[in-house]
C-alpha positions as semicolon CSV with decimal commas, in nm:
position;residue;x (nm);y (nm);z (nm)
1;M;-0,080;-1,376;2,201
2;A;0,306;-1,461;2,260
3;P;0,515;-1,312;1,974
4;F;0,595;-1,557;1,659
5;R;0,931;-1,752;1,711
6;S;1,045;-1,968;1,424
7;P;1,206;-2,306;1,440
8;L;1,559;-2,123;1,349
9;E;1,521;-1,910;1,656
10;W;1,405;-2,229;1,879
11;P;1,520;-2,482;1,864
12;G;1,791;-2,431;1,553
13;L;1,936;-2,592;1,355
14;D;2,182;-2,786;1,514
15;G;1,964;-3,029;1,714
16;A;1,743;-2,939;2,024
17;A;1,899;-2,891;2,448
18;V;1,666;-3,142;2,530
19;R;1,540;-3,439;2,269
20;R;1,198;-3,535;2,310
21;F;0,926;-3,692;2,191
22;A;0,891;-4,018;1,939
23;L;0,944;-3,999;1,537
24;F;0,849;-4,245;1,323
25;V;0,965;-4,246;0,974
26;I;0,820;-4,424;0,702
27;G;1,057;-4,372;0,346
28;D;1,333;-4,553;0,128
29;A;1,700;-4,669;0,286
30;G;1,971;-4,771;0,007
31;I;2,333;-4,669;-0,132
32;E;2,416;-4,409;-0,303
33;V;2,712;-4,224;-0,481
34;R;2,762;-3,858;-0,463
35;A;3,016;-3,603;-0,584
36;S;3,030;-3,222;-0,702
37;L;3,213;-3,116;-0,979
38;P;3,340;-2,812;-0,955
39;G;3,385;-2,589;-1,280
40;V;3,202;-2,849;-1,506
41;R;2,860;-2,744;-1,626
42;F;2,585;-2,985;-1,796
43;A;2,441;-2,781;-1,964
44;E;2,807;-2,704;-2,152
45;L;2,885;-3,086;-2,175
46;D;2,903;-3,185;-2,536
47;A;3,135;-3,525;-2,543
48;D;3,233;-3,769;-2,310
49;R;3,436;-3,660;-2,010
50;L;3,680;-3,738;-1,721
51;C;3,635;-3,571;-1,403
52;Y;3,829;-3,643;-1,053
53;A;3,631;-3,480;-0,787
54;P;3,498;-3,522;-0,453
55;A;3,305;-3,864;-0,387
56;R;3,170;-4,049;-0,114
57;V;2,955;-4,365;-0,090
58;L;2,720;-4,380;0,194
59;T;2,372;-4,491;0,321
60;A;2,077;-4,237;0,222
61;G;1,737;-4,293;0,092
62;T;1,439;-4,043;0,240
63;A;1,433;-4,213;0,550
64;V;1,725;-4,267;0,629
65;N;1,838;-3,905;0,556
66;L;1,564;-3,783;0,776
67;A;1,642;-3,977;1,054
68;R;2,017;-3,922;1,067
69;S;1,878;-3,534;1,101
70;A;1,632;-3,637;1,365
71;V;1,824;-3,835;1,653
72;G;1,970;-3,491;1,725
73;Y;1,589;-3,374;1,831
74;F;1,376;-3,673;1,928
75;R;1,426;-3,877;2,216
76;R;1,348;-4,229;2,023
77;V;1,347;-4,252;1,566
78;G;1,257;-4,593;1,405
79;V;1,281;-4,638;1,054
80;L;1,085;-4,887;0,864
81;A;1,206;-4,941;0,511
82;K;1,216;-5,225;0,264
83;V;1,564;-5,310;0,159
84;G;1,720;-5,557;-0,056
85;D;1,924;-5,891;0,036
86;D;2,324;-5,832;-0,074
87;D;2,651;-5,722;0,092
88;Y;2,483;-5,370;0,152
89;T;2,212;-5,493;0,395
90;E;2,416;-5,508;0,662
91;T;2,583;-5,166;0,557
92;I;2,211;-4,977;0,590
93;R;2,155;-5,155;0,923
94;R;2,464;-5,062;1,088
95;E;2,448;-4,696;0,972
96;L;2,084;-4,653;1,136
97;C;2,256;-4,849;1,451
98;R;2,542;-4,576;1,430
99;L;2,297;-4,282;1,425
100;G;2,082;-4,461;1,674
101;A;1,793;-4,509;1,527
102;A;1,555;-4,832;1,549
103;D;1,574;-5,105;1,327
104;R;1,231;-5,164;1,156
105;L;1,398;-5,296;0,793
106;V;1,195;-5,546;0,596
107;V;1,431;-5,747;0,374
108;E;1,308;-5,891;0,031
109;S;1,530;-6,189;-0,009
110;G;1,661;-6,249;-0,362
111;V;1,686;-5,871;-0,492
112;P;1,977;-5,622;-0,480
113;N;1,939;-5,318;-0,252
114;G;1,841;-4,935;-0,417
115;V;2,172;-4,753;-0,539
116;S;2,132;-4,399;-0,619
117;V;2,374;-4,175;-0,803
118;M;2,378;-3,779;-0,727
119;L;2,558;-3,551;-0,939
120;R;2,585;-3,199;-0,856
121;D;2,755;-2,948;-1,181
122;G;2,927;-2,601;-1,095
123;A;2,752;-2,303;-1,098
124;D;2,826;-1,977;-1,168
125;G;2,837;-1,728;-0,857
126;G;2,878;-1,992;-0,578
127;G;2,518;-2,131;-0,661
128;P;2,463;-2,467;-0,549
129;G;2,450;-2,583;-0,914
130;V;2,235;-2,828;-1,112
131;R;2,146;-3,158;-0,951
132;L;2,129;-3,516;-1,133
133;L;1,969;-3,755;-0,943
134;V;1,947;-4,139;-1,112
135;V;1,770;-4,410;-0,878
136;Q;1,732;-4,764;-0,949
137;D;1,461;-4,849;-1,131
138;E;1,203;-5,000;-0,915
139;P;1,422;-4,990;-0,590
140;P;1,270;-5,265;-0,274
141;A;1,123;-4,917;-0,135
142;R;0,833;-4,937;-0,362
143;R;0,725;-5,327;-0,297
144;L;0,642;-5,196;0,124
145;T;0,334;-5,374;0,164
146;A;0,050;-5,289;0,414
147;A;0,100;-5,632;0,578
148;D;0,456;-5,473;0,648
149;V;0,312;-5,191;0,786
150;R;0,044;-5,417;1,007
151;A;0,344;-5,571;1,138
152;A;0,522;-5,261;1,232
153;A;0,209;-5,095;1,365
154;A;0,331;-5,085;1,747
155;G;0,607;-4,833;1,617
156;I;0,377;-4,596;1,497
157;E;0,106;-4,650;1,761
158;D;0,378;-4,555;2,038
159;A;0,523;-4,240;1,831
160;D;0,423;-3,915;1,880
161;V;0,464;-3,829;1,455
162;L;0,441;-4,022;1,151
163;A;0,736;-3,909;0,887
164;V;0,596;-4,023;0,530
165;D;0,673;-3,898;0,205
166;G;0,548;-3,857;-0,190
167;Y;0,792;-4,118;-0,329
168;S;0,551;-4,423;-0,153
169;L;0,257;-4,283;-0,389
170;L;0,457;-4,409;-0,689
171;A;0,421;-4,732;-0,653
172;P;0,064;-4,942;-0,628
173;G;0,220;-5,149;-0,346
174;S;0,412;-4,846;-0,118
175;R;0,077;-4,630;-0,223
176;E;-0,135;-4,896;-0,026
177;A;0,125;-4,908;0,268
178;L;0,142;-4,532;0,325
179;H;-0,221;-4,536;0,345
180;E;-0,226;-4,826;0,602
181;A;0,056;-4,654;0,767
182;M;-0,186;-4,285;0,827
183;R;-0,476;-4,510;0,893
184;T;-0,280;-4,653;1,157
185;A;-0,144;-4,339;1,289
186;R;-0,482;-4,165;1,283
187;A;-0,634;-4,474;1,480
188;A;-0,360;-4,392;1,740
189;G;-0,369;-4,073;1,781
190;T;-0,043;-4,019;1,641
191;R;0,033;-3,711;1,423
192;V;0,141;-3,756;1,051
193;A;0,358;-3,539;0,840
194;F;0,383;-3,547;0,493
195;D;0,660;-3,410;0,283
196;V;0,555;-3,370;-0,080
197;V;0,833;-3,500;-0,318
198;P;0,981;-3,567;-0,549
199;H;0,966;-3,192;-0,649
200;D;0,764;-3,294;-0,972
201;I;0,511;-3,501;-0,797
202;D;0,277;-3,350;-1,015
203;A;0,418;-3,457;-1,381
204;R;0,434;-3,815;-1,247
205;L;0,086;-3,854;-1,049
206;P;-0,240;-3,693;-1,095
207;A;-0,374;-3,438;-0,831
208;S;-0,608;-3,698;-0,712
209;C;-0,313;-3,930;-0,608
210;V;-0,205;-3,680;-0,396
211;L;-0,515;-3,548;-0,265
212;P;-0,619;-3,813;0,038
213;V;-0,291;-3,840;0,131
214;L;-0,266;-3,398;0,214
215;E;-0,613;-3,440;0,352
216;R;-0,530;-3,664;0,631
217;A;-0,220;-3,510;0,730
218;D;-0,162;-3,298;0,988
219;L;0,160;-3,100;0,859
220;V;0,283;-3,070;0,512
221;V;0,633;-2,995;0,406
222;S;0,630;-2,854;0,040
223;E;0,796;-2,645;-0,215
224;A;0,519;-2,378;-0,285
225;H;0,602;-2,421;-0,678
226;T;0,536;-2,824;-0,658
227;L;0,201;-2,779;-0,491
228;A;0,112;-2,469;-0,738
229;R;0,156;-2,666;-0,994
230;L;-0,053;-2,974;-0,835
231;L;-0,327;-2,759;-0,794
232;G;-0,314;-2,596;-1,153
233;H;-0,182;-2,261;-0,974
234;P;0,072;-2,053;-1,109
235;P;0,373;-2,114;-0,909
236;P;0,512;-1,788;-0,746
237;R;0,739;-1,565;-0,947
238;G;1,046;-1,423;-0,880
239;G;1,172;-1,631;-0,532
240;R;0,831;-1,393;-0,382
241;A;0,587;-1,540;-0,027
242;P;0,330;-1,782;-0,168
243;R;0,020;-1,585;-0,048
244;D;-0,222;-1,603;-0,323
245;L;-0,186;-2,000;-0,273
246;L;-0,314;-2,028;0,041
247;P;-0,662;-1,982;-0,007
248;V;-0,621;-2,248;-0,277
249;L;-0,497;-2,501;-0,042
250;D;-0,793;-2,427;0,198
251;R;-1,055;-2,475;-0,050
252;A;-0,848;-2,790;-0,213
253;V;-0,785;-2,974;0,126
254;P;-1,032;-2,980;0,398
255;G;-0,945;-2,949;0,767
256;G;-0,655;-2,782;0,905
257;P;-0,319;-2,862;0,815
258;L;-0,001;-2,677;0,921
259;W;0,196;-2,608;0,576
260;L;0,540;-2,528;0,547
261;L;0,559;-2,388;0,243
262;R;0,927;-2,393;0,086
263;F;1,000;-2,038;-0,168
264;G;1,277;-1,846;-0,253
265;P;1,567;-1,785;-0,530
266;T;1,618;-2,182;-0,497
267;S;1,277;-2,247;-0,291
268;L;1,506;-2,328;0,019
269;E;1,542;-1,973;0,184
270;R;1,250;-1,906;0,357
271;V;0,931;-2,101;0,473
272;L;0,568;-1,954;0,460
273;A;0,359;-2,118;0,749
274;H;-0,019;-2,120;0,707
275;Q;-0,262;-2,320;0,901
276;R;-0,665;-2,233;0,816
277;G;-0,814;-1,935;1,044
278;R;-0,477;-1,847;1,166
279;S;-0,245;-1,565;1,023
280;P;0,066;-1,671;0,770
281;E;0,423;-1,611;0,902
282;A;0,743;-1,602;0,719
283;Y;1,068;-1,695;0,800
284;S;1,412;-1,748;0,698
285;T;1,571;-2,118;0,702
286;G;1,926;-1,989;0,695
287;Y;2,014;-2,102;0,404
288;S;2,225;-1,904;0,191
289;P;2,442;-1,905;-0,151
290;G;2,754;-2,157;-0,140
291;A;2,587;-2,364;0,198
292;P;2,559;-2,702;0,137
293;R;2,260;-2,787;0,003
294;A;2,293;-3,209;0,059
295;G;2,050;-3,273;0,390
296;Y;1,967;-2,894;0,441
297;G;1,592;-2,986;0,381
298;D;1,654;-3,298;0,656
299;R;1,779;-3,085;0,909
300;L;1,536;-2,776;0,842
301;T;1,229;-3,065;0,869
302;S;1,372;-3,195;1,156
303;C;1,415;-2,887;1,343
304;E;1,044;-2,793;1,230
305;L;0,876;-3,139;1,349
306;Y;1,037;-3,085;1,709
307;W;0,901;-2,690;1,698
308;W;0,545;-2,792;1,617
309;L;0,542;-3,073;1,860
310;S;0,621;-2,851;2,113
311;G;0,365;-2,629;2,057
312;G;0,517;-2,388;1,788
């Protein structure tokens, strides 16, 4: 048996030397305002504060963010998202075009695009700080329908992998759209990758809403803490590898998905890869204190998807 080679060894976080495979992504697309507040800690604020700090506006959302990294690995990337109908709609289209991702946007007439605000405070010791993410209530993505998915079925059927995430489970319409997408992928032989976000999904949904998706996925990416809480298991402590969680996953989810469990001091430093019947392997993500955290997870996921499709 060949020795284990982690995704960081090959293809690495900077993209693949040869782009292969087709990826189809379903998720959010909108506008985000990002700012970091060096020297400010949220916990110490007890009055209004004016801060001058680096700030920018960009096209973002789970689908766009993954596509932004995935185009460095995949020969073809398609994005299905429901968006609003305002001046930002063409901005979102142009960004996907600039990235080289196929635009499968569904425009909902008469509603604004989703807007989010991400603020990160300054932390002692050069860590990532605390993130405050404010997302517009009921963005268009929550109203993606099963009919929208059926209209884009050819993109799913032609892909090597469908990437979906847990934000689609937060509303009845997009939840049914997610299940329709997974049924379509299964029927076509397209593999399914599921990202277990938001990281507090266990506080927003019962396990019974998430387990059916886990059972139909071929690959699952998650912070170990999230899955542990969802399944009623004590989360790993002190950044330790979540090896005692593995039998819990095997009992809860039949079949043999590949689990990529993020762990470490900030749940981004290490990954434990586990699949039923195989010995688990842990590897470094390359993340270290002081590295920009925004977008790191999407770079890592894109790298891992390419590695997985290539045979691991």
